[in-house]
Short mmCIF file of C-alpha atoms in Angstrom, two decimals:
data_model
loop_
_atom_site.label_atom_id
_atom_site.label_comp_id
_atom_site.label_asym_id
_atom_site.label_seq_id
_atom_site.Cartn_x
_atom_site.Cartn_y
_atom_site.Cartn_z
CA MET M 1 -20.67 -36.47 -22.56
CA PRO M 2 -20.66 -33.20 -20.61
CA ALA M 3 -19.32 -30.15 -22.34
CA PRO M 4 -15.97 -28.94 -21.01
CA SER M 5 -16.21 -26.04 -18.60
CA VAL M 6 -15.22 -22.68 -20.01
CA PRO M 7 -13.44 -20.24 -17.67
CA PRO M 8 -15.29 -16.97 -17.17
CA PRO M 9 -14.08 -14.04 -19.28
CA ARG M 10 -11.45 -11.87 -17.66
CA THR M 11 -12.91 -8.67 -16.27
CA ARG M 12 -11.69 -5.51 -17.97
CA LEU M 13 -10.74 -2.90 -15.42
CA PRO M 14 -12.48 0.49 -15.83
CA ILE M 15 -10.30 3.43 -16.80
CA ALA M 16 -11.13 5.12 -13.48
CA VAL M 17 -8.95 2.52 -11.73
CA TYR M 18 -5.97 3.54 -13.87
CA VAL M 19 -6.66 7.21 -13.13
CA LEU M 20 -6.44 6.39 -9.43
CA GLY M 21 -3.16 4.55 -10.10
CA LEU M 22 -1.79 7.67 -11.85
CA SER M 23 -2.73 9.76 -8.83
CA VAL M 24 -0.98 7.27 -6.54
CA PHE M 25 2.13 7.69 -8.72
CA ALA M 26 2.18 11.37 -7.77
CA LEU M 27 1.59 10.56 -4.10
CA GLY M 28 4.30 7.90 -4.05
CA THR M 29 6.83 10.14 -5.78
CA SER M 30 6.32 12.79 -3.10
CA GLU M 31 6.62 10.23 -0.31
CA PHE M 32 9.90 8.70 -1.47
CA MET M 33 11.68 11.43 -3.46
CA LEU M 34 13.25 13.11 -0.43
CA SER M 35 15.85 10.33 -0.25
CA GLY M 36 17.36 11.76 -3.45
CA ILE M 37 17.27 15.46 -2.53
CA LEU M 38 18.13 15.47 1.18
CA GLN M 39 21.60 16.95 0.74
CA PRO M 40 20.70 20.01 -1.40
CA LEU M 41 17.59 20.55 0.71
CA ALA M 42 19.59 20.46 3.95
CA ARG M 43 22.18 22.87 2.55
CA ASP M 44 19.58 25.35 1.32
CA LEU M 45 17.55 25.34 4.56
CA ARG M 46 20.71 25.18 6.73
CA VAL M 47 19.74 22.08 8.67
CA SER M 48 21.56 18.83 9.31
CA ILE M 49 20.99 15.66 7.29
CA PRO M 50 19.25 13.97 10.27
CA GLN M 51 16.93 16.98 10.59
CA ALA M 52 16.15 16.78 6.89
CA GLY M 53 15.54 13.07 7.29
CA LEU M 54 12.80 13.83 9.81
CA LEU M 55 10.77 15.09 6.86
CA VAL M 56 10.54 11.44 5.73
CA SER M 57 9.42 10.32 9.18
CA ALA M 58 6.87 13.15 9.32
CA PHE M 59 5.30 11.91 6.12
CA ALA M 60 5.13 8.29 7.32
CA ILE M 61 3.61 9.25 10.67
CA GLY M 62 1.12 11.51 8.90
CA MET M 63 0.11 8.53 6.77
CA VAL M 64 -0.40 6.31 9.83
CA VAL M 65 -2.53 8.89 11.62
CA GLY M 66 -4.26 10.36 8.60
CA ALA M 67 -5.58 7.18 7.01
CA PRO M 68 -8.06 6.11 9.72
CA VAL M 69 -8.87 9.65 10.88
CA LEU M 70 -9.72 10.98 7.43
CA ALA M 71 -11.49 7.77 6.47
CA ALA M 72 -13.77 8.18 9.48
CA ALA M 73 -14.21 11.94 8.95
CA THR M 74 -15.24 11.54 5.29
CA LEU M 75 -17.27 8.36 5.72
CA ARG M 76 -20.60 9.98 4.80
CA LEU M 77 -19.26 12.23 2.04
CA PRO M 78 -19.49 11.33 -1.66
CA ARG M 79 -16.30 9.50 -2.48
CA ARG M 80 -15.61 11.34 -5.73
CA THR M 81 -15.91 14.66 -3.91
CA THR M 82 -13.61 13.39 -1.17
CA LEU M 83 -10.98 12.25 -3.70
CA ILE M 84 -11.08 15.62 -5.49
CA SER M 85 -10.75 17.55 -2.23
CA LEU M 86 -7.88 15.44 -0.89
CA LEU M 87 -5.96 15.52 -4.16
CA ALA M 88 -6.37 19.30 -4.32
CA VAL M 89 -5.07 19.66 -0.75
CA PHE M 90 -2.15 17.38 -1.58
CA GLY M 91 -1.24 19.47 -4.64
CA LEU M 92 -1.42 22.67 -2.60
CA GLY M 93 0.83 21.02 0.00
CA GLN M 94 3.43 20.35 -2.68
CA ALA M 95 3.25 23.95 -3.86
CA ALA M 96 3.63 25.14 -0.28
CA GLY M 97 6.68 22.91 0.08
CA ALA M 98 8.20 24.34 -3.09
CA LEU M 99 7.71 27.87 -1.76
CA ALA M 100 8.66 27.10 1.86
CA PRO M 101 10.92 29.86 3.26
CA SER M 102 12.01 27.75 6.23
CA TYR M 103 12.37 24.22 7.50
CA GLY M 104 9.36 24.61 9.79
CA VAL M 105 7.06 25.57 6.93
CA LEU M 106 8.35 22.67 4.83
CA PHE M 107 7.81 20.28 7.75
CA ALA M 108 4.22 21.48 8.15
CA SER M 109 3.58 21.12 4.41
CA ARG M 110 4.85 17.52 4.55
CA VAL M 111 2.47 16.67 7.38
CA VAL M 112 -0.50 18.19 5.54
CA SER M 113 0.48 16.42 2.33
CA ALA M 114 0.80 13.12 4.19
CA LEU M 115 -2.64 13.47 5.74
CA ALA M 116 -4.17 14.15 2.31
CA CYS M 117 -2.15 11.30 0.78
CA ALA M 118 -3.34 8.85 3.44
CA GLY M 119 -6.96 9.86 3.02
CA PHE M 120 -6.76 9.63 -0.77
CA TRP M 121 -5.21 6.17 -0.64
CA ALA M 122 -7.82 4.87 1.81
CA VAL M 123 -10.79 6.24 -0.11
CA GLY M 124 -9.23 5.55 -3.51
CA ALA M 125 -8.63 1.91 -2.64
CA ALA M 126 -12.25 1.55 -1.55
CA VAL M 127 -13.39 3.15 -4.82
CA ALA M 128 -11.12 0.91 -6.88
CA VAL M 129 -12.52 -2.31 -5.39
CA SER M 130 -16.09 -0.97 -5.64
CA LEU M 131 -15.69 -0.53 -9.41
CA VAL M 132 -14.84 -4.18 -10.09
CA PRO M 133 -16.26 -7.61 -9.21
CA VAL M 134 -14.89 -9.30 -6.12
CA THR M 135 -12.85 -11.66 -8.32
CA ALA M 136 -10.88 -8.73 -9.74
CA ARG M 137 -10.02 -6.94 -6.51
CA ALA M 138 -6.35 -7.94 -6.44
CA ARG M 139 -5.90 -6.75 -10.04
CA ALA M 140 -7.50 -3.40 -9.19
CA MET M 141 -5.24 -3.06 -6.17
CA ALA M 142 -2.26 -4.07 -8.32
CA VAL M 143 -2.90 -0.96 -10.42
CA MET M 144 -2.92 1.16 -7.27
CA VAL M 145 0.25 -0.47 -5.91
CA GLY M 146 1.75 -0.25 -9.39
CA GLY M 147 1.58 3.52 -9.07
CA LEU M 148 3.94 3.24 -6.09
CA SER M 149 6.22 0.85 -7.99
CA ILE M 150 6.51 3.18 -10.96
CA ALA M 151 7.12 6.06 -8.56
CA ASN M 152 10.19 4.19 -7.30
CA ILE M 153 11.38 3.42 -10.83
CA ALA M 154 10.74 6.78 -12.50
CA GLY M 155 9.45 9.35 -10.04
CA VAL M 156 12.14 9.13 -7.36
CA PRO M 157 15.14 9.14 -9.77
CA ALA M 158 13.54 11.97 -11.76
CA GLY M 159 13.03 13.93 -8.55
CA ALA M 160 16.69 13.41 -7.63
CA LEU M 161 17.77 14.52 -11.10
CA LEU M 162 15.64 17.65 -10.89
CA GLY M 163 16.97 18.36 -7.42
CA GLN M 164 20.56 18.14 -8.62
CA HIS M 165 20.16 20.30 -11.73
CA ALA M 166 17.24 22.63 -11.07
CA GLY M 167 17.13 22.83 -7.28
CA TRP M 168 15.20 20.71 -4.81
CA ARG M 169 12.14 22.95 -5.05
CA SER M 170 11.66 21.96 -8.69
CA ALA M 171 10.94 18.39 -7.57
CA PHE M 172 8.03 19.66 -5.46
CA TRP M 173 6.71 21.70 -8.39
CA ALA M 174 6.87 18.61 -10.61
CA VAL M 175 4.79 16.59 -8.13
CA ALA M 176 2.31 19.47 -7.87
CA ALA M 177 1.94 19.33 -11.67
CA LEU M 178 1.36 15.56 -11.53
CA SER M 179 -1.30 16.19 -8.90
CA VAL M 180 -3.11 18.56 -11.26
CA ILE M 181 -3.11 15.88 -13.98
CA GLY M 182 -4.49 13.33 -11.53
CA LEU M 183 -7.10 15.82 -10.33
CA VAL M 184 -8.33 16.41 -13.89
CA GLY M 185 -8.53 12.64 -14.42
CA VAL M 186 -10.54 12.08 -11.23
CA ILE M 187 -12.96 14.89 -12.11
CA ALA M 188 -13.44 13.59 -15.65
CA LEU M 189 -13.41 9.82 -15.24
CA VAL M 190 -14.26 8.70 -11.69
CA PRO M 191 -18.04 8.14 -11.49
CA ARG M 192 -20.18 10.47 -9.43
CA THR M 193 -21.66 9.01 -6.28
CA GLU M 194 -24.65 9.78 -4.12
CA VAL M 195 -24.56 9.88 -0.34
CA PRO M 196 -26.39 6.75 0.89
CA THR M 197 -29.46 7.36 3.00
CA GLY M 198 -31.57 5.41 5.44
CA GLU M 199 -30.39 2.00 6.53
CA ASP M 200 -27.57 1.97 3.98
CA ARG M 201 -26.03 5.20 5.27
CA PRO M 202 -22.48 4.52 6.51
CA GLN M 203 -22.13 4.58 10.29
CA LEU M 204 -18.76 4.84 11.97
CA ARG M 205 -19.86 2.69 14.91
CA ARG M 206 -20.95 -0.07 12.56
CA GLU M 207 -17.75 0.10 10.51
CA LEU M 208 -15.61 0.01 13.66
CA THR M 209 -17.01 -3.44 14.42
CA ILE M 210 -14.54 -4.88 11.91
CA TYR M 211 -11.87 -4.51 14.59
CA LYS M 212 -13.61 -7.22 16.62
CA ASP M 213 -12.59 -9.72 13.96
CA LYS M 214 -9.35 -11.62 14.60
CA GLN M 215 -8.78 -11.94 10.87
CA VAL M 216 -8.64 -8.15 10.49
CA TRP M 217 -5.89 -7.93 13.11
CA LEU M 218 -4.00 -10.85 11.59
CA ALA M 219 -4.17 -9.17 8.18
CA LEU M 220 -2.97 -5.90 9.72
CA ILE M 221 -0.01 -7.58 11.45
CA ALA M 222 1.00 -9.50 8.31
CA THR M 223 0.88 -6.30 6.25
CA ALA M 224 2.90 -4.31 8.78
CA MET M 225 5.52 -7.03 9.21
CA ASN M 226 5.93 -7.49 5.47
CA GLY M 227 6.44 -3.74 5.02
CA ALA M 228 8.83 -3.59 7.97
CA ALA M 229 10.89 -6.47 6.54
CA VAL M 230 11.39 -4.66 3.24
CA PHE M 231 12.12 -1.21 4.68
CA ALA M 232 14.48 -2.55 7.35
CA LEU M 233 16.78 -3.32 4.43
CA PHE M 234 15.74 -0.73 1.85
CA SER M 235 16.37 2.20 4.19
CA TYR M 236 20.01 1.14 4.58
CA LEU M 237 20.57 -0.39 1.15
CA SER M 238 22.86 2.43 0.04
CA PRO M 239 25.45 2.02 2.84
CA LEU M 240 25.18 -1.77 2.60
CA LEU M 241 26.06 -1.57 -1.10
CA THR M 242 28.97 0.83 -0.61
CA GLU M 243 30.36 -0.11 2.81
CA THR M 244 29.76 -3.88 2.78
CA ALA M 245 29.52 -4.95 -0.86
CA GLY M 246 32.19 -2.44 -1.93
CA LEU M 247 30.27 -0.88 -4.82
CA ALA M 248 30.93 2.70 -5.91
CA GLU M 249 28.32 5.28 -4.95
CA SER M 250 27.50 5.73 -8.62
CA TRP M 251 25.95 2.25 -8.54
CA VAL M 252 23.37 3.14 -5.88
CA PRO M 253 20.79 4.82 -8.19
CA THR M 254 21.04 1.86 -10.57
CA VAL M 255 20.41 -0.67 -7.82
CA LEU M 256 17.51 1.39 -6.47
CA ALA M 257 16.05 1.48 -9.97
CA LEU M 258 16.49 -2.31 -10.24
CA PHE M 259 14.59 -2.71 -6.97
CA GLY M 260 11.83 -0.58 -8.50
CA VAL M 261 11.81 -2.73 -11.65
CA GLY M 262 11.52 -5.81 -9.45
CA ALA M 263 8.67 -4.15 -7.56
CA LEU M 264 6.81 -3.50 -10.81
CA ILE M 265 7.32 -7.10 -11.95
CA GLY M 266 6.15 -8.38 -8.57
CA THR M 267 3.07 -6.15 -8.62
CA PHE M 268 2.16 -7.47 -12.08
CA ILE M 269 2.60 -11.10 -10.99
CA GLY M 270 0.66 -10.59 -7.76
CA GLY M 271 -2.15 -8.82 -9.57
CA ARG M 272 -2.47 -11.70 -12.04
CA ILE M 273 -2.54 -14.59 -9.55
CA ALA M 274 -3.73 -13.26 -6.19
CA ASP M 275 -7.45 -13.17 -7.04
CA ALA M 276 -7.45 -16.92 -7.74
CA HIS M 277 -4.80 -17.99 -5.20
CA LEU M 278 -4.79 -15.42 -2.41
CA PHE M 279 -3.26 -17.40 0.45
CA GLY M 280 -0.92 -19.18 -1.94
CA THR M 281 0.36 -15.81 -3.15
CA LEU M 282 0.84 -14.61 0.43
CA PHE M 283 2.71 -17.72 1.56
CA THR M 284 4.91 -17.89 -1.53
CA GLY M 285 5.73 -14.18 -1.68
CA ILE M 286 6.47 -13.62 2.01
CA SER M 287 8.41 -16.88 2.35
CA ALA M 288 10.47 -15.96 -0.71
CA SER M 289 11.21 -12.53 0.82
CA THR M 290 12.36 -14.23 4.02
CA LEU M 291 14.73 -16.45 2.02
CA VAL M 292 16.05 -13.57 -0.11
CA LEU M 293 16.81 -11.45 2.96
CA ALA M 294 18.55 -14.32 4.73
CA VAL M 295 20.69 -15.11 1.68
CA LEU M 296 21.53 -11.42 1.29
CA ALA M 297 22.67 -11.30 4.91
CA LEU M 298 25.03 -14.21 4.20
CA THR M 299 26.35 -12.90 0.86
CA ALA M 300 26.29 -9.13 1.45
CA HIS M 301 30.04 -8.85 0.75
CA SER M 302 29.52 -10.00 -2.83
CA PRO M 303 28.62 -7.08 -5.15
CA ALA M 304 26.92 -9.35 -7.71
CA ALA M 305 24.86 -11.09 -5.05
CA ALA M 306 23.82 -7.80 -3.44
CA VAL M 307 22.63 -6.35 -6.74
CA ALA M 308 20.78 -9.51 -7.84
CA LEU M 309 19.11 -10.02 -4.47
CA ALA M 310 17.97 -6.37 -4.32
CA LEU M 311 16.15 -6.98 -7.61
CA MET M 312 14.69 -10.26 -6.31
CA LEU M 313 13.49 -8.61 -3.10
CA GLY M 314 11.55 -6.07 -5.14
CA VAL M 315 9.84 -8.94 -6.97
CA THR M 316 9.01 -11.05 -3.92
CA ALA M 317 7.93 -8.20 -1.65
CA PHE M 318 5.60 -6.57 -4.16
CA THR M 319 4.12 -9.84 -5.37
CA THR M 320 2.36 -9.95 -2.01
CA ALA M 321 1.14 -6.33 -2.02
CA PRO M 322 -2.05 -6.83 -4.09
CA ALA M 323 -2.86 -9.96 -2.06
CA LEU M 324 -2.37 -8.16 1.26
CA ASN M 325 -4.70 -5.37 0.13
CA ALA M 326 -7.30 -7.77 -1.24
CA ARG M 327 -7.18 -9.90 1.92
CA MET M 328 -7.99 -6.90 4.10
CA PHE M 329 -10.94 -5.97 1.91
CA ASN M 330 -12.18 -9.57 2.05
CA VAL M 331 -12.17 -9.81 5.84
CA ALA M 332 -13.43 -6.24 6.39
CA ASN M 333 -15.77 -6.08 3.44
CA ALA M 334 -18.64 -4.42 5.32
CA ALA M 335 -16.39 -1.41 5.99
CA PRO M 336 -14.31 -0.90 2.82
CA THR M 337 -13.22 2.66 3.64
CA LEU M 338 -11.82 1.65 7.02
CA ALA M 339 -10.36 -1.47 5.37
CA GLY M 340 -8.40 0.73 2.98
CA ALA M 341 -7.41 3.05 5.82
CA THR M 342 -6.26 0.11 7.96
CA THR M 343 -4.14 -1.27 5.14
CA THR M 344 -2.56 2.15 4.54
CA ALA M 345 -1.80 2.56 8.24
CA ALA M 346 -0.40 -0.98 8.46
CA PHE M 347 1.98 -0.46 5.53
CA ASN M 348 3.24 2.79 7.01
CA ILE M 349 3.61 1.29 10.49
CA GLY M 350 5.90 -1.21 8.80
CA ASN M 351 7.70 1.57 6.94
CA THR M 352 8.38 3.23 10.31
CA LEU M 353 9.12 0.11 12.35
CA GLY M 354 11.53 -1.53 9.89
CA PRO M 355 14.04 1.35 9.60
CA TRP M 356 13.94 1.85 13.39
CA LEU M 357 14.74 -1.80 14.11
CA GLY M 358 17.38 -1.82 11.39
CA GLY M 359 18.96 1.26 12.93
CA LEU M 360 19.02 -0.44 16.34
CA ALA M 361 20.87 -3.40 14.82
CA ILE M 362 23.45 -1.11 13.23
CA SER M 363 23.86 0.90 16.45
CA ALA M 364 24.47 -2.35 18.33
CA GLY M 365 27.59 -2.81 16.21
CA TRP M 366 26.32 -5.77 14.17
CA GLY M 367 27.13 -4.18 10.81
CA TYR M 368 24.99 -3.47 7.78
CA PRO M 369 24.29 -7.15 6.98
CA SER M 370 22.31 -7.19 10.25
CA VAL M 371 19.53 -5.16 8.62
CA ALA M 372 18.97 -8.07 6.23
CA TRP M 373 18.75 -10.47 9.20
CA THR M 374 16.32 -8.05 10.84
CA GLY M 375 14.21 -8.01 7.70
CA ALA M 376 14.27 -11.80 7.47
CA ALA M 377 13.05 -12.11 11.08
CA LEU M 378 10.22 -9.65 10.45
CA ALA M 379 9.21 -11.47 7.27
CA ALA M 380 9.19 -14.76 9.21
CA VAL M 381 6.71 -13.20 11.65
CA ALA M 382 4.54 -12.26 8.65
CA VAL M 383 4.66 -15.87 7.42
CA LEU M 384 3.66 -17.18 10.85
CA THR M 385 0.82 -14.65 11.10
CA THR M 386 -0.45 -15.66 7.66
CA ALA M 387 -0.34 -19.32 8.70
CA VAL M 388 -2.46 -18.56 11.76
CA ALA M 389 -4.92 -16.61 9.58
CA TYR M 390 -5.14 -19.50 7.10
CA ARG M 391 -5.74 -22.03 9.87
CA LEU M 392 -8.49 -19.86 11.34
CA HIS M 393 -9.96 -19.36 7.87
CA ARG M 394 -10.04 -23.12 7.27
CA ALA M 395 -11.51 -23.77 10.71
CA THR M 396 -14.41 -21.38 10.17
CA GLY M 397 -14.88 -22.44 6.56
CA ARG M 398 -15.16 -18.86 5.34
CA SER M 399 -14.13 -15.28 5.97
CA ARG M 400 -16.30 -13.58 8.56
CA VAL M 401 -17.62 -11.00 6.13
CA VAL M 402 -18.00 -11.99 2.49
CA ALA M 403 -19.85 -9.99 -0.11
CA SER M 404 -21.34 -11.30 -3.31
CA SER M 405 -20.06 -9.93 -6.57
CA ALA M 406 -23.56 -8.79 -7.35
CA GLY M 407 -24.28 -7.15 -4.05
CA GLY M 408 -22.91 -3.68 -4.42
CA VAL M 409 -19.28 -4.37 -5.29
CA GLY M 410 -18.78 -3.66 -8.93
CA ALA M 411 -22.45 -3.28 -9.73
CA SER M 412 -23.15 -0.19 -7.72
CA GLY M 413 -20.29 1.98 -8.85
CA ALA M 414 -18.02 4.00 -6.65
CA GLY M 415 -20.76 4.78 -4.21
CA GLY M 416 -21.54 1.15 -3.50
CA GLY M 417 -18.51 0.38 -1.37
CA ALA M 418 -19.43 1.08 2.23
CA SER M 419 -23.18 1.12 1.84
CA GLY M 420 -23.61 -1.60 -0.74
CA THR M 421 -21.38 -4.16 0.90
CA ALA M 422 -22.71 -3.42 4.36
CA ALA M 423 -26.24 -3.86 3.13
CA THR M 424 -25.25 -7.08 1.37
CA ALA M 425 -23.74 -8.42 4.56
CA ARG M 426 -26.87 -7.55 6.50
CA ARG M 427 -29.18 -9.12 3.90
CA ARG M 428 -27.35 -12.44 3.63
CA ALA M 429 -29.76 -15.21 4.45
CA PRO M 430 -28.60 -17.99 6.75
CA SER M 431 -28.33 -21.48 5.34
CA PRO M 432 -31.37 -23.75 5.68
CA SER M 433 -29.57 -25.80 8.26
CA GLY M 434 -28.91 -22.74 10.40
CA SER M 435 -25.23 -23.57 10.47
CA GLY M 436 -24.19 -20.16 9.21
CA ALA M 437 -22.77 -21.56 5.98
CA PRO M 438 -22.37 -18.95 3.27
CA SER M 439 -25.07 -18.37 0.75
CA PRO M 440 -24.41 -19.34 -2.89
CA THR M 441 -23.86 -15.71 -3.88
CA SER M 442 -20.77 -15.51 -1.68
CA THR M 443 -19.00 -18.59 -2.95
CA THR M 444 -16.95 -16.73 -5.57
CA ALA M 445 -15.26 -14.54 -2.98
CA GLU M 446 -14.70 -17.48 -0.65
CA ALA M 447 -13.21 -19.65 -3.35
CA ALA M 448 -10.68 -16.99 -4.25
CA ASP M 449 -9.85 -16.34 -0.62
CA ASN M 450 -9.48 -20.00 0.24
CA ARG M 451 -6.65 -20.95 -2.07
#
């Protein structure tokens, strides 16, 4: 009688991954905290609320542009050195914002901070997945995304509280201090890396070939549409709660915090299940977000429904985040730095597109519930895109680029990302039949990606 199979032991994430998550907490707090300090900031700098709001857009656009540009510019630099440099620039940007004598200087500091933030996220994500086996990628990315979730729960409300009682500049100083803590952690705990040489040396032209893959574009579209769906609603959640649901303004911070709690729960769930059931997590999470947004559009006049569904949206939307990140790394595995940069850009394209489309719906006179319908439509596009990706995945029998868990990812440390996985992809032997079937070393990644 055969012995029962024993599941492999669960991989313990290295502490360096959690250090990167802490750094992302600082980055995320800076990105989102302006929503809580716009009014005192506008009064102090003598600008209108819409002008102050452009500081949010400046950050998002800086993220979209900065992620691929800085990823390409730092491709051949040691990743630990790159992370230290970018985090230092980000911290200095926060200090410059705190000291800004005018709106123009503050605007410039936000752009610089966004560029550094985008570069750190792209390189940090590549480092995080390089430190773990391929079967633990979604969990590693869940820690990174969890930094953003906690920023929404704790960082953004704390920034608003500081802005109200100690002036808006104090919020920038607090983020600068968090950046210093993250910088110390990166210096102390993220492994040193060597610049690859010879055939393994990263080449931008070679990494750019990932954009010839349909699956990369499908992953990018799904990520952008999922982000757009969430931010089409989230950007206008406050007026929807007060003008449509009839809640007092004092309820808004509570509901925003509940959304953040839901996001943290969703990130935890997604991180636990996405490695084993990647497509299942994507379909379930995005479909659930579509349903939640549609129901919210229909029940927006009910305060209880609006509050409960805001919490549920946080859960459903962020359940997919680790899976979306892991999916991009799976299909663009030979270029992990550009994979991280592409994911960062895609999320921020969504963060820009969603509020714009939601604003168009409101301007058309359709009311605040229309932003929920807009979000539902965008989420439906993400579901359709994921279905096309799954069908293509099943038709080819594998992802186009699959790395073995022993071929540089996890085994080679932080420096093994771009070079190790690219070399692994190049060294993969064809099957004896010449059919292009994956080698046995790649079956772990495929199995996780196929469910």
